[in-house]
Structure formats: structure tokens, C-alpha cells
Short mmCIF file of C-alpha atoms in Angstrom, two decimals:
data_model
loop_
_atom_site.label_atom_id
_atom_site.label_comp_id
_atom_site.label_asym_id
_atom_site.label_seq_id
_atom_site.Cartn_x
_atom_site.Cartn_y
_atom_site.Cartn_z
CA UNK K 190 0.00 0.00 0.00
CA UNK K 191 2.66 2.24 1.01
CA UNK K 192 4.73 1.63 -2.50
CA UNK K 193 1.69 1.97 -4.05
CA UNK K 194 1.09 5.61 -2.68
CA UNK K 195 5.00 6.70 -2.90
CA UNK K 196 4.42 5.53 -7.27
CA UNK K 197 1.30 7.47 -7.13
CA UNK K 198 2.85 10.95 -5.23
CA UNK K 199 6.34 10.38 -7.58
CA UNK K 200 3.49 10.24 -10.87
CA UNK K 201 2.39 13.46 -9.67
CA UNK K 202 5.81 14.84 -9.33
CA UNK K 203 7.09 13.83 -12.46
CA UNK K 204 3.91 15.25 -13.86
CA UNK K 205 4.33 18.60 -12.67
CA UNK K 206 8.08 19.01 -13.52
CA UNK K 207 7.23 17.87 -17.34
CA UNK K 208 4.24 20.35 -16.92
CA UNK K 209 6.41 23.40 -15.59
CA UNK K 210 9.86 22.74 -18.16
CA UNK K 211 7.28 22.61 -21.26
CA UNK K 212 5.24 24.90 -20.42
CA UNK K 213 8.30 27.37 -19.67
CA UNK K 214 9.56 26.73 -23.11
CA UNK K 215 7.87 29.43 -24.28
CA UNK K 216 10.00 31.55 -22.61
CA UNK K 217 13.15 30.55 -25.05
CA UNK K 218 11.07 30.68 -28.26
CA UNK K 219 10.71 34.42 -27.51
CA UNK K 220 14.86 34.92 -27.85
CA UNK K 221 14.52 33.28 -31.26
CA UNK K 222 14.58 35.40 -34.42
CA UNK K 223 14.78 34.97 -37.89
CA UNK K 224 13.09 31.14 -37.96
CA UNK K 225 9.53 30.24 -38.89
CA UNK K 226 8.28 27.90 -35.81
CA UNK K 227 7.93 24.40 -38.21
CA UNK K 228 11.85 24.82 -38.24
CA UNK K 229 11.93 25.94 -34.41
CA UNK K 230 10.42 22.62 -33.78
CA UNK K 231 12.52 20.37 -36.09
CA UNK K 232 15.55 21.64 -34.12
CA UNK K 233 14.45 21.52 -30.90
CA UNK K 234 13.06 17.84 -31.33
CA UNK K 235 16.73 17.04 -33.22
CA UNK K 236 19.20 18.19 -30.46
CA UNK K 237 16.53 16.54 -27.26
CA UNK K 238 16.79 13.31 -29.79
CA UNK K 239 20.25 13.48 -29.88
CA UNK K 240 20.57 13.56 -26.58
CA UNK K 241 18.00 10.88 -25.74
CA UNK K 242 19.68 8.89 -28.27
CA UNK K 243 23.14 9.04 -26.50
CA UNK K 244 21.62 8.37 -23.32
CA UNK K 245 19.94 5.13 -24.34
CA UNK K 246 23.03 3.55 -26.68
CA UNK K 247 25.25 4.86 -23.47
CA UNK K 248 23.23 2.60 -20.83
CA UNK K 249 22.39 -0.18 -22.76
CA UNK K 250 18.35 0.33 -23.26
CA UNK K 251 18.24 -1.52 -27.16
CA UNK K 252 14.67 -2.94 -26.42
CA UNK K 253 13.39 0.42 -26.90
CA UNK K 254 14.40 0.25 -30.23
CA UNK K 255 11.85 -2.55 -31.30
CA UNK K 256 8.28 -1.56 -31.86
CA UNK K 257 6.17 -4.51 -32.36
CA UNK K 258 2.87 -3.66 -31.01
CA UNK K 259 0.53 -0.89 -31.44
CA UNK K 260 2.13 0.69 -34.17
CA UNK K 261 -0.07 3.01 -35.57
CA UNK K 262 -0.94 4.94 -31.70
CA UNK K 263 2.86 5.41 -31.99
CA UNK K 264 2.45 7.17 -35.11
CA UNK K 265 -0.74 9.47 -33.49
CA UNK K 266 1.35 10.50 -30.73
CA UNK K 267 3.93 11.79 -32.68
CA UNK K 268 0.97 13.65 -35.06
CA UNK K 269 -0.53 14.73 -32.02
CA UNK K 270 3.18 15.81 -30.38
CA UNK K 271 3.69 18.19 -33.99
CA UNK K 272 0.03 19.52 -34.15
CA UNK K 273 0.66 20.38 -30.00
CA UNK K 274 3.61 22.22 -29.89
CA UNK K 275 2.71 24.19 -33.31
CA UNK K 276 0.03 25.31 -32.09
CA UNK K 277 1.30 26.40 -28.81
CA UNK K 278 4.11 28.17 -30.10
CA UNK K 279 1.87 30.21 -32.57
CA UNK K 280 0.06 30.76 -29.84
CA UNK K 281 2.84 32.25 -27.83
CA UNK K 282 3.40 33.97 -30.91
CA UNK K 283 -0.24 35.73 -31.04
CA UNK K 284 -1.75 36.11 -27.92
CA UNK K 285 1.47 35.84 -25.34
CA UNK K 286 3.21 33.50 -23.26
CA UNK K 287 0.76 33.19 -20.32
CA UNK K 288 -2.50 33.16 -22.32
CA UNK K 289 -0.75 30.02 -24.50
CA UNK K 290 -0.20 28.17 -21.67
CA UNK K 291 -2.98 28.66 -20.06
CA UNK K 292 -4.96 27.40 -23.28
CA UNK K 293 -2.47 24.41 -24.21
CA UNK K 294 -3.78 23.30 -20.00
CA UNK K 295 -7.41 22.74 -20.69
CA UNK K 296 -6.66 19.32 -22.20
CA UNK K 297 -7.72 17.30 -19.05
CA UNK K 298 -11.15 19.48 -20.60
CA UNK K 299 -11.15 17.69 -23.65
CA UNK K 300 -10.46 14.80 -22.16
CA UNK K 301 -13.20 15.10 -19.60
CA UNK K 302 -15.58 15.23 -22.36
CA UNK K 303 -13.51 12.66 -24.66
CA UNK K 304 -12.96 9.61 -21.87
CA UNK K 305 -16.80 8.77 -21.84
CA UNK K 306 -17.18 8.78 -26.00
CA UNK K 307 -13.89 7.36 -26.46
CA UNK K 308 -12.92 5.00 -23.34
CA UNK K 309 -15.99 4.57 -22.44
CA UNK K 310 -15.43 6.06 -18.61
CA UNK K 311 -18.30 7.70 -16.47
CA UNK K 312 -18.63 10.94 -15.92
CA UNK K 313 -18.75 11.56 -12.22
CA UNK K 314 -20.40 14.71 -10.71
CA UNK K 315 -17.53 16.19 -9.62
CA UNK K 316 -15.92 15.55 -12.81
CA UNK K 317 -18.75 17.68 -14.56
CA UNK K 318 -18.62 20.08 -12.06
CA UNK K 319 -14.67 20.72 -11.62
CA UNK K 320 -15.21 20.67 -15.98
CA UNK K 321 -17.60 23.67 -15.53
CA UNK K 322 -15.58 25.42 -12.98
CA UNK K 323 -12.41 25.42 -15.25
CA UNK K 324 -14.36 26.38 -17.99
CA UNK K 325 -15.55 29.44 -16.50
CA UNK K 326 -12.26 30.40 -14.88
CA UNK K 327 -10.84 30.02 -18.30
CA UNK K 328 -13.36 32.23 -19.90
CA UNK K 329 -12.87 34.83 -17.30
CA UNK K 330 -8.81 34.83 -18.01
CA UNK K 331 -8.01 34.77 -21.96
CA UNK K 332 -11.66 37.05 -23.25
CA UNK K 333 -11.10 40.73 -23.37
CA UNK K 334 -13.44 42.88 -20.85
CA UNK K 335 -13.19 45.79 -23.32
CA UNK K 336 -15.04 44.05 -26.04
CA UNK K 337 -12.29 44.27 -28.40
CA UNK K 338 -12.08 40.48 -29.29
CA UNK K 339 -13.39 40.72 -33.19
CA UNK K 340 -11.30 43.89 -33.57
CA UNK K 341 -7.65 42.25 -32.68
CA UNK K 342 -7.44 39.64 -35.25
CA UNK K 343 -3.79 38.70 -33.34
CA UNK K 344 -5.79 37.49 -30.00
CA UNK K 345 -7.94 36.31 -31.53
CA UNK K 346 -5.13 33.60 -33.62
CA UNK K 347 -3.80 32.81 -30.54
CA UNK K 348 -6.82 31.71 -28.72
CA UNK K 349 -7.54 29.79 -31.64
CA UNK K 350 -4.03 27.96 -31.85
CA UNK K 351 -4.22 27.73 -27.84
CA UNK K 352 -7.44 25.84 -28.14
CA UNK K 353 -5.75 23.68 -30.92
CA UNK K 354 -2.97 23.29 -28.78
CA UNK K 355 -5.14 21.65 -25.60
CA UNK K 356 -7.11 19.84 -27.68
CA UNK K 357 -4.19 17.87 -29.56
CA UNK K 358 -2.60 17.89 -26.08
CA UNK K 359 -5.78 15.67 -24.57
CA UNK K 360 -5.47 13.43 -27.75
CA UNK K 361 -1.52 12.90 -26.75
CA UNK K 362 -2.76 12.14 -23.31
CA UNK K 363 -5.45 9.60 -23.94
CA UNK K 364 -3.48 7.89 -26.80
CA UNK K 365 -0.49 7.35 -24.35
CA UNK K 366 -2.88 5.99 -21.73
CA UNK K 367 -3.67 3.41 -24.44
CA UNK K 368 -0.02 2.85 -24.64
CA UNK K 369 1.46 2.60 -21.35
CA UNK K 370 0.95 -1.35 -20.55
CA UNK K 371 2.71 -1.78 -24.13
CA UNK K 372 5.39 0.70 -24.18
CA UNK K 373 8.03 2.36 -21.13
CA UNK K 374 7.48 6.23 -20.72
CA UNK K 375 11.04 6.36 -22.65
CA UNK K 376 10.24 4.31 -25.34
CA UNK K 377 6.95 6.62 -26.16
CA UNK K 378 9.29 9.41 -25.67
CA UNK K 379 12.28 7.91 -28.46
CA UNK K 380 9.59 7.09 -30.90
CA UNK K 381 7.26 9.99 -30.70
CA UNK K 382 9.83 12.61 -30.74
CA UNK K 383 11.41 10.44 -34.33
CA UNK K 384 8.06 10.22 -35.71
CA UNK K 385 7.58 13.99 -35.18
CA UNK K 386 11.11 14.95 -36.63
CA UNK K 387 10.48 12.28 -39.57
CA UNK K 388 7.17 15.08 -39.85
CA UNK K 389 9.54 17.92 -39.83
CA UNK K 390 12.34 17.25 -42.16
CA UNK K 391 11.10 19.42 -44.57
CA UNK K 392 11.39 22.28 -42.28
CA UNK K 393 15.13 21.72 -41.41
CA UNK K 394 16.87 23.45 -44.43
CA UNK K 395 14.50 26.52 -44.54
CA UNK K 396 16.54 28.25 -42.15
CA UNK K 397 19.87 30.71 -43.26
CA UNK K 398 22.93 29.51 -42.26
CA UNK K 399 23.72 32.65 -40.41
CA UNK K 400 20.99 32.48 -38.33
CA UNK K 401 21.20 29.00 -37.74
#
């Protein structure tokens, strides 16, 4: 019982640190000039692969290596991973860093909503009500009091892109779930993040040398 709590607490740990360094992200993308964000990603992905790369060949981890199971949720989470972060950082780009994040965070919304239709889960009470809560506090944050939301076309891309964002970020979320008796949390990671720079390739030479 005791192990069982001390997995659960380090879950919620671990879920929070990914949750903070992603969401912070944001913060570097704003010091970047001179790149269009599909070639943002393809390098960011390239030099976290390399690394994760390193790190497995360097301890030994080969099974990650085979996928023999599931094959085609792999592929959706590394769809979903480029649709995500696209539309976060154009979101970043339109609206600002704190209304992006705040948008890309309403996928445990979506997937609220989602888990009955898709997984077949029930909807308990406080579910719905915690759903209508957020929903509201959401609202109350990203709309303009002024009334000035049709007039600044800008906001009004980046709430768009945000909502993108947390929606693709619920479908990475529920797809993984699917995954997780199959695949290690590193193994999703290797594959996902190669799927999504197999995606990207295209985007990796439309950068200047000089400001690459």
C-alpha cells in the first residue's frame, strides 16, 4: 500500500516538472529570431533526440528500439506531439506566453468530455462540475473585458491555436494511456519525438545559415 502511494505521489511529481519545463519553453522561443516555428520545432526535437539517443546507446536500453505492437498509436502521438507544440508556439506567438499556456492546459477538458465517447469512462459529478468550474475560470482569463475580441485579429489567432494546442494535447494524453501497458514512458518518448522529426524534415533546411 505504502509503494503503491510513494508511485502514485512520484506520478504526480514527475507530472508537474514535465508540466512546468514545457510549459516554460515558451520563454526561449521568444529569444529566437529569424526562424519560422515548423523549423523551431525540427531543431528543438533534433538536439533533445540526440541527446536521448546518447543516453539510451550509453546505458544499454536496445529494447526500446523494437516496436512490435501498437504501431499506428505510436504514429498518433507523434501527429498529435507536432500539431501540440505548433500550435502552442503560434500561440505564444499571437496572444502571449501566459495566455498560451494557459490554453495548451485545458486538455484534461477535452479529455473530460472525450474519456466517456472514447474510453468509455463515467462521468462523475464532480468531474462535470470541476469541468464547468475550469471552464468558467478560463473564460474569465483569456476574453477581453473591453469588447475588443473581433477587432484584434492577433488574439484572436492565438486563442484559436491555444485551443488547438489543448485539444491535440488531450489526444496525446489519452493515446499514451492506451499505450502505457505496451510501451516504457522512454520508449513513447524515443519514438514519438522520431516520428515527429520524420514530420519535420522538410522544415530543417528553410533556415539561413547565419541564423542557424
Amino acid at each position: 500500500m505504502n509503494l503503491a502511494v510513494k508511485n502514485n505521489n512520484n506520478s504526480y511529481l514527475e507530472l508537474i516538472l514535465s508540466c512546468t519545463i514545457f510549459g516554460s519553453s515558451g520563454i526561449f522561443l521568444n529569444h529566437i529570431s529569424g526562424m519560422q516555428i515548423s523549423s523551431i520545432l525540427f531543431y528543438r526535437l533534433f538536439f533533445g533526440f540526440t541527446i536521448l539517443l546518447g543516453y539510451l546507446l550509453i546505458t544499454k536500453k536496445y529494447h526500446v528500439f523494437y516496436a512490435d505492437k501498437k504501431k499506428l498509436y505510436l504514429l498518433l502521438v507523434g501527429v498529435f506531439n507536432v500539431v501540440t507544440t505548433y500550435s502552442y508556439y503560434s500561440s505564444i506567438k499571437y496572444s502571449g506566453l501566459s495566455i498560451a499556456v494557459l490554453l495548451l492546459y485545458t486538455a484534461p477538458i477535452y479529455v473530460t468530455l472525450l474519456t466517456p465517447l472514447i474510453l468509455k469512462e463515467k462521468m462523475t459529478r464532480r468531474g462535470l462540475l470541476s469541468l464547468l468550474v475550469s471552464m468558467v475560470g478560463i473564460s474569465m482569463v483569456v476574453l477581453p473585458t473591453n469588447g475588443s475580441f473581433g477587432q484584434n485579429s492577433h488574439l484572436a489567432f492565438g486563442l484559436i491555436f491555444g485551443l488547438l494546442s489543448g485539444l491535440s494535447y488531450s489526444g496525446t494524453i489519452m493515446t499514451v494511456n492506451h499505450l502505457k501497458n505496451d510501451y516504457s514512458g522512454i520508449a513513447q518518448l524515443f519514438w514519438s519525438t522520431l516520428i515527429s522529426l520524420i514530420i519535420l524534415i522538410p522544415f530543417a533546411g528553410k533556415v539561413p545559415q547565419t541564423v542557424l
